[in-house]
Coordinates of C-alpha atoms (C1' of nucleotides) in Angstrom, one line a residue:
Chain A
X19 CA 109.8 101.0 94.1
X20 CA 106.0 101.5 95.4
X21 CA 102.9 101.6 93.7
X22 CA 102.3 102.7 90.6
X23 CA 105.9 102.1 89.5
X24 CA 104.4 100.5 86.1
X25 CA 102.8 103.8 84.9
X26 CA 106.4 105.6 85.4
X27 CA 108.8 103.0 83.6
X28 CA 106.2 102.7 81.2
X29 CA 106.2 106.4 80.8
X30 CA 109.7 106.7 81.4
X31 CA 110.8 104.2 78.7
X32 CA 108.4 106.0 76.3
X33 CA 110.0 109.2 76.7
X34 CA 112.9 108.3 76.1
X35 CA 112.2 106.4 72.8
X36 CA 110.5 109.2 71.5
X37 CA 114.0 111.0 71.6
X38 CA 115.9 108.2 69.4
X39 CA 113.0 105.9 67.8
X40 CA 115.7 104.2 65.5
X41 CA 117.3 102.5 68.6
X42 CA 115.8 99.3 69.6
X43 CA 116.4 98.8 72.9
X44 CA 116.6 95.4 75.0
X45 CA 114.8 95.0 78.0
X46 CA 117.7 94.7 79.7
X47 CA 119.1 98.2 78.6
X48 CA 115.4 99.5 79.7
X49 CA 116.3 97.7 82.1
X50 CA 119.5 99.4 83.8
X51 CA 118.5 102.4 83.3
X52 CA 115.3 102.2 85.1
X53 CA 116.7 100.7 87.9
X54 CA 114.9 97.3 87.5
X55 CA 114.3 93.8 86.6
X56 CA 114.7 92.9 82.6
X57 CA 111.3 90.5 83.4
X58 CA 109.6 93.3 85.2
X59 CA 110.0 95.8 82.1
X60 CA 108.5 93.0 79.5
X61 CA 105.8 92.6 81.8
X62 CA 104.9 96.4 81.6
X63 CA 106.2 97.0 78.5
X64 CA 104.3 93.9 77.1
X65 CA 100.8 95.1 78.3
X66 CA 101.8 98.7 75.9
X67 CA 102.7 95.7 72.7
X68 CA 98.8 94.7 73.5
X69 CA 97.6 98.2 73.5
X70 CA 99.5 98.6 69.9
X71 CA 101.8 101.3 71.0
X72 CA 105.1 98.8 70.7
X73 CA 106.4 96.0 69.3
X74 CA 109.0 93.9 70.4
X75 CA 110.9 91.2 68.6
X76 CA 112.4 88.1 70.0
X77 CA 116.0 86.6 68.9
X78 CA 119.3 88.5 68.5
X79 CA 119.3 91.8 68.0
X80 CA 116.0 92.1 68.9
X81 CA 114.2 94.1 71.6
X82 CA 111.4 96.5 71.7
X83 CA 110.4 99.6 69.7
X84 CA 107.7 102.1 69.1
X85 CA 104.6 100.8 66.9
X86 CA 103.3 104.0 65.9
X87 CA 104.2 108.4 65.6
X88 CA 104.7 109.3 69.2
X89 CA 102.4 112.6 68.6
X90 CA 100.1 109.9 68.6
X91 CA 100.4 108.3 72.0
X92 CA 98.7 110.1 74.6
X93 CA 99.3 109.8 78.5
X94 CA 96.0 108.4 78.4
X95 CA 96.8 106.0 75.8
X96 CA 99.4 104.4 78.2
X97 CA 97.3 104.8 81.4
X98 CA 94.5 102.5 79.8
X99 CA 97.0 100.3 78.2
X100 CA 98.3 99.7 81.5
X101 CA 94.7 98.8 83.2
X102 CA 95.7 100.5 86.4
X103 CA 92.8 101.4 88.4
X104 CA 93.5 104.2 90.8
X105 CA 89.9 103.9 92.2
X106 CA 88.2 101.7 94.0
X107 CA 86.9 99.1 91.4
X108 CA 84.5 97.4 93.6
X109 CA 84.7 94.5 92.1
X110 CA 84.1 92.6 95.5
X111 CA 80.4 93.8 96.0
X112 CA 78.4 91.4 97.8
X113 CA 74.9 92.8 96.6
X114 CA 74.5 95.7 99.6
X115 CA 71.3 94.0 101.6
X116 CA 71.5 97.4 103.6
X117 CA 69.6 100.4 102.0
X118 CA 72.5 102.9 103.5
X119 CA 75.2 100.7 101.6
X120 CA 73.8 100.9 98.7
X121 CA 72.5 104.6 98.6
X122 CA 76.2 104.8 99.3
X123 CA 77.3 103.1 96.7
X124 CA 75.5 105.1 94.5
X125 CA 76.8 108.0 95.3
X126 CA 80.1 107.1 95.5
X127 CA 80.4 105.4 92.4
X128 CA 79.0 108.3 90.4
X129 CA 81.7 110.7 92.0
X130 CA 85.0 108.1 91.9
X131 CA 83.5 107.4 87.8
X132 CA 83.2 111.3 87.1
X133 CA 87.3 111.7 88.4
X134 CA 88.1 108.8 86.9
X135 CA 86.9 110.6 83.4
X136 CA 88.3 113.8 84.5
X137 CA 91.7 111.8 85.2
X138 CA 91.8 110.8 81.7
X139 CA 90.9 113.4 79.9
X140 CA 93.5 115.5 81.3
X141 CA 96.1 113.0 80.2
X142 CA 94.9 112.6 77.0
X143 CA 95.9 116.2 76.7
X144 CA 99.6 115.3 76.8
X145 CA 101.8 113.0 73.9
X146 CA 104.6 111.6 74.8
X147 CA 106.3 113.6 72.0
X148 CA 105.4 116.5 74.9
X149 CA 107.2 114.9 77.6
X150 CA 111.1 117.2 77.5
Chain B
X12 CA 87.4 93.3 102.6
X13 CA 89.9 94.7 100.8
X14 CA 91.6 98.8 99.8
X15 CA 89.7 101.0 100.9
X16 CA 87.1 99.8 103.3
X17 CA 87.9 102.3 105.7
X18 CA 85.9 105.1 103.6
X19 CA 83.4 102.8 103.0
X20 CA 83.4 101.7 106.9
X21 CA 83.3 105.2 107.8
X22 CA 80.6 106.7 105.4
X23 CA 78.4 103.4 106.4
X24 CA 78.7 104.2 109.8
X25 CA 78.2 107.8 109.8
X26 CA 74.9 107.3 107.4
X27 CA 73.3 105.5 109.9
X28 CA 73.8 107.6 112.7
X29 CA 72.3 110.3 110.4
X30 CA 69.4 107.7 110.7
X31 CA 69.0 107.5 114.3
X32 CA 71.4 110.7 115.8
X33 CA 70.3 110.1 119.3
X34 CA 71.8 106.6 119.6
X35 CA 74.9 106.0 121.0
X36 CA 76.8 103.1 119.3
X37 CA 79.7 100.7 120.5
X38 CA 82.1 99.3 118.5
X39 CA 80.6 96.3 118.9
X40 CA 77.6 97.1 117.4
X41 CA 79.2 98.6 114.2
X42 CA 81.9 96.2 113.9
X43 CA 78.9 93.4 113.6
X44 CA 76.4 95.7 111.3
X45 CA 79.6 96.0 109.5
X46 CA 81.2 92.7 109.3
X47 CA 84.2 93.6 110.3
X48 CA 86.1 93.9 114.5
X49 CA 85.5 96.1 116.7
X50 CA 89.3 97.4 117.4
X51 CA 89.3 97.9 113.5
X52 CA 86.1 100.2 113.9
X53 CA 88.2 102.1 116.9
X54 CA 90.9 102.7 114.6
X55 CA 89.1 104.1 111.3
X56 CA 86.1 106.2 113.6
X57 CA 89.3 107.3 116.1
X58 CA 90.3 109.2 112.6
X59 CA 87.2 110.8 112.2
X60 CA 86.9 112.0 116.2
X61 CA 90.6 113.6 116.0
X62 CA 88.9 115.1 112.8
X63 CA 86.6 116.7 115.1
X64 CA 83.5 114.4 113.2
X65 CA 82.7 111.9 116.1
X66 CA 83.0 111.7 120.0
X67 CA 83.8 108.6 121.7
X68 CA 83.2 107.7 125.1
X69 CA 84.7 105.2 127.5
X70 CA 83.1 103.1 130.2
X71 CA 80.1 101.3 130.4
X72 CA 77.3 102.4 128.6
X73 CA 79.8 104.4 126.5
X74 CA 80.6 104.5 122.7
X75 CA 79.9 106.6 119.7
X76 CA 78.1 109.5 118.6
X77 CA 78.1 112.2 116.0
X78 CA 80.1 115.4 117.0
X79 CA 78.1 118.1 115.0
X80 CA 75.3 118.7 112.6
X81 CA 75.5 116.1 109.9
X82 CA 74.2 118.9 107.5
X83 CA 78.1 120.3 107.6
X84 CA 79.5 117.2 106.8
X85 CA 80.3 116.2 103.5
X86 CA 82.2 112.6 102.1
X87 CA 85.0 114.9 101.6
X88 CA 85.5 115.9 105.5
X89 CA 85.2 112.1 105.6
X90 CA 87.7 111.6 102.8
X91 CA 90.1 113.7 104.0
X92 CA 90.0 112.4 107.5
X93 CA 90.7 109.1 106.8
X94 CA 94.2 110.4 104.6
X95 CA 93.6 108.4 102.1
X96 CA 96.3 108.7 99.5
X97 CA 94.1 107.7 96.3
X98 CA 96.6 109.3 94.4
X99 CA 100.7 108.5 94.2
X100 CA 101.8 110.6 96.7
X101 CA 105.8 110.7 94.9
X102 CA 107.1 110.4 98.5
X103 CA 109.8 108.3 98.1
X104 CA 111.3 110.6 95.2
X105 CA 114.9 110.6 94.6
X106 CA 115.7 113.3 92.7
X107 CA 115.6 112.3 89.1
X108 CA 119.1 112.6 87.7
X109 CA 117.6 111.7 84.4
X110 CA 116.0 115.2 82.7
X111 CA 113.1 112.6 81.2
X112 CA 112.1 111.5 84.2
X113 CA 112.2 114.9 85.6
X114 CA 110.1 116.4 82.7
X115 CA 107.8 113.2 83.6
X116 CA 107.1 114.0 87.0
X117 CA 106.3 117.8 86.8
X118 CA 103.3 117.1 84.2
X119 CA 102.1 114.0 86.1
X120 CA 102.4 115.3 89.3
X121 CA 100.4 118.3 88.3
X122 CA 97.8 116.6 86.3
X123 CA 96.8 113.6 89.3
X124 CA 96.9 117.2 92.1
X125 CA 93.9 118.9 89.8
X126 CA 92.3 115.3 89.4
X127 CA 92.7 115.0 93.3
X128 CA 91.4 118.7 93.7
X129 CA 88.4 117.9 91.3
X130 CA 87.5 114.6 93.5
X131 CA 87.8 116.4 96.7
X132 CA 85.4 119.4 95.0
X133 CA 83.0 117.0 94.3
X134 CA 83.0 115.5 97.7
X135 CA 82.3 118.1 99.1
X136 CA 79.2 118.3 97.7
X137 CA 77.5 116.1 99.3
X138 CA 76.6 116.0 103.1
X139 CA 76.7 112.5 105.0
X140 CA 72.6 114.1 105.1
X141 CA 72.2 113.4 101.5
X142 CA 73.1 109.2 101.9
X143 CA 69.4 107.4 101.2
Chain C
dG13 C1' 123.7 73.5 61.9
dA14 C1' 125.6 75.5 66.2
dT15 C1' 126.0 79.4 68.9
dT16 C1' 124.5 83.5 70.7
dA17 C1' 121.2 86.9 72.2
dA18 C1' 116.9 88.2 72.8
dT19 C1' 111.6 87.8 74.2
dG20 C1' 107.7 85.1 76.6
dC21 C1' 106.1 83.0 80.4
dA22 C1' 105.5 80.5 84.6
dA23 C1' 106.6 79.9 89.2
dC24 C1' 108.1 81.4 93.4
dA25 C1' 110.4 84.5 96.9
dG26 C1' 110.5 89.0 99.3
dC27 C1' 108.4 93.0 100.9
dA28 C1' 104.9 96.4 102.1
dT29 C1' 100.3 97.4 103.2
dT30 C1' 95.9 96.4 105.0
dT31 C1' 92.8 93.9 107.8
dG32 C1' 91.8 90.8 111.5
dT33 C1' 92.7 89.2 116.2
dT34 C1' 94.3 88.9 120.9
dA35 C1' 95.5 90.9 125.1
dC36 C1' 95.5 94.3 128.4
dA37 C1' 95.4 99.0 130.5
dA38 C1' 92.4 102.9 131.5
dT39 C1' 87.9 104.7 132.2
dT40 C1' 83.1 105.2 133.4
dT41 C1' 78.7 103.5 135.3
dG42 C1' 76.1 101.3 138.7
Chain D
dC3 C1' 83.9 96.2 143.3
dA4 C1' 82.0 94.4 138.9
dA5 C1' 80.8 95.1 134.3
dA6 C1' 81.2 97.5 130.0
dT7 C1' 83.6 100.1 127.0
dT8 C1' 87.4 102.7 124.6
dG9 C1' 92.6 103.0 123.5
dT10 C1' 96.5 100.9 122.1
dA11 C1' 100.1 97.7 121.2
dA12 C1' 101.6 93.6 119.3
dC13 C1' 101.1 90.1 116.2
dA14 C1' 98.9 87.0 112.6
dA15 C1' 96.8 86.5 108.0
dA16 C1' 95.8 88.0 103.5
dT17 C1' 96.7 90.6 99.5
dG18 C1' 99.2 92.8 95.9
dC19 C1' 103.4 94.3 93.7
dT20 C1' 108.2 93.8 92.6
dG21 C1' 112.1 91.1 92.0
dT22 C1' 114.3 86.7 90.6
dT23 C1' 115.2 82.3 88.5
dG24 C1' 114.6 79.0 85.1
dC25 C1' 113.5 77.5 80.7
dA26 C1' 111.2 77.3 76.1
dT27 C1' 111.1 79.8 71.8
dT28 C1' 112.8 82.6 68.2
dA29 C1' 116.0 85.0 65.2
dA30 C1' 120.6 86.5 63.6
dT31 C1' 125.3 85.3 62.8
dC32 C1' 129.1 82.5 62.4

DNA sequence: GATTAATGCAACAGCATTTGTTACAATTTG
DNA sequence: CAAATTGTAACAAATGCTGTTGCATTAATC
């Protein structure tokens, strides 16, 4: 896998609940059929239990479920849940002592904020109920 | 540094020359302005000459220059350029056998192309003229 | 209660990408 | 020829993501 990957099996996993909600599934199950690591889907999946869009329950015949009506989880839902942060977050800025730095920063910022609303919007425009 | 220094390299570097046009600057120079080494300033300005943006010129009392009016060009002549991938390309797709993952990939793949059209759009309107 | 099956979590290994560095060839000026 | 500069290859270092192992905790079942 590449970058990214969280956002698909997180997706992925979604989609497919949506089409048999009664069926808890166990990580490992996710799993296998996403091609991955049981660990690496509770780590993703674990981040969506935070954001209130699953639970999960521990012991025997337990694994992980949705936590609310899939017409209510949007793409954006999922893409915030996650945290992922396409842009450039620029969370490293040293305080630009240079005016051209920092009239860039400016502009830049305004432009990557703008797409980043743009981005989410549009994926707020899809459920996961949509996803067939 | 970290992701995506090489716009920011780039636009820094071109915003000054918009400064001072008639200066010809060696990767030394920028690499120190910049904080950064010289052969990485080769690599990420080489981008923007074969982009027609910048000539280069070898020897002594050689080094960098703009290629055209800055008026004509905008952060996305930069942007594009520099091939930056913001987005998930999906290169390394393999077919999904599975119709979810499928149905997945045909509305996320056409939502992050019209996010990466809107970013490019709004790029493009601003010249590396506008930066101060 | 013991066993079994599951999540939660920490720690670390492996891999890919990006940046930084060194070295050297090629080129241009003086 | 000497000095200065780009071009490029090769490699080191740092970073981030994924995969893996191990173990504690929890819940159901026998």
């Amino acid at each position: 896998m590449k970058r990214n990957s969280r956002l698909s099996l997180a997706l992925h996993t979604l989609g497919h609940m949506v089409l048999d909600p009664d069926r808890v599934r166990t990580s490992a199950d996710i799993a296998a059929h996403a091609g991955t690591n049981p660990v690496v889907v509770r780590r993703v999946l674990g981040r969506l239990r935070e954001a209130g869009l699953l639970t999960s329950e521990k012991g025997a015949s337990g694994g992980w479920r949705l936590a609310c009506n899939p017409n209510n989880i949007t793409l954006a839902d999922v893409y915030l849940a996650l945290d992922e942060c396409i842009f450039v977050t620029g969370k490293d800025e040293h305080a630009p002592a240079c005016a051209v730095e920092h009239a860039l920063h400016r502009r830049i910022s305004r432009v990557m904020t703008e797409v980043e609303q743009n981005l989410v919007k549009r994926l707020s425009e899809t459920t996961i109920s949509d996803i067939r």
